[in-house]
């Protein structure tokens, strides 16, 4: 399939049209220094634009071959998509990587070659270089995995005004908070746009061509953006419980998922994204309480994984954390959706042979009032919904 092909000339024409249109509406054209001087802020990008673009972080990390990786030097003049995450994450991290791999897989060779996807682990203890390399390769072998000492990783996060990575939970199945956003750095060295985990493949496809083709050399003369010293974050609304169903790249809407009924409880659209090797698996579904009495989802289980738990993702200040959830209240007449970036079931140590696209996993859901119900849940690849 043909990728997005935006030439610099096409983008200039688009910008001229947009500026003429805004002038005709009586609004002063924003971010313009002179005639014909395009500014990144004028670009019709679909990602969330930063209020104040930030420079690339000045940190030296380690790649998965153990070599020193100077972030600024290695990425200079290129389009860099930076994400902080960890490979044991069941939800946002694999979604971002799968969506990016799908979008880049469709892109022109020239666009793909101009973009670096850089994944910095926030869990250096479990994400060994070997594991990081293998996990990323399941998405796209060109993705760069980076690690570092806790001090260096904290320094990299602090550049984006995030606290050091923080663990929750005890034992080997702890989770780690991390930023929900992918930061897109363009060849001018700045980040003008960010992307949340609910970014569909189509948006990436659209924006990647534009990030690549924009005449950044003409912008370079404009100088540092005002307010660069302030926080560059704008609210993206990503990863909140209010996410629209189907807005997630990996959430298929056309194919019906597993469904079941017990008492007043109707379960629909259940699906499991096929997890990368050695990673936990997530469960997404919709639960409607068709009765007038309140009920509660008190547990879930499967014989095909070591453990099944319920989680809630919370995004505060752009930092996503996963919290275990003892139960999920289901008020009478309400519908609750387990969606990427909001609620999910999680299967630790899933049976690899059974958690494959096209397979079905039997999951038992237990409700305080309605009782237990077994759902045959289809496993699909993350990019199955594009
Ligand atoms: Cu994650």
PDB file of C-alpha atoms and ligand atoms in Angstrom, residues 86 89 92-93 178, ligand 1:
ATOM      1  CA  UNK A  86       9.409  -1.161  29.692  1.00  0.00           C
ATOM      2  CA  UNK A  89       4.229  -3.442  30.265  1.00  0.00           C
ATOM      3  CA  UNK A  92       0.696   1.219  26.468  1.00  0.00           C
ATOM      4  CA  UNK A  93       4.270   0.236  25.542  1.00  0.00           C
ATOM      5  CA  UNK A 178       6.361   5.911  32.629  1.00  0.00           C
TER       6      UNK A 178
HETATM    7 CU1  LIG B   1       3.905   0.774  29.347  1.00  0.00          CU
END
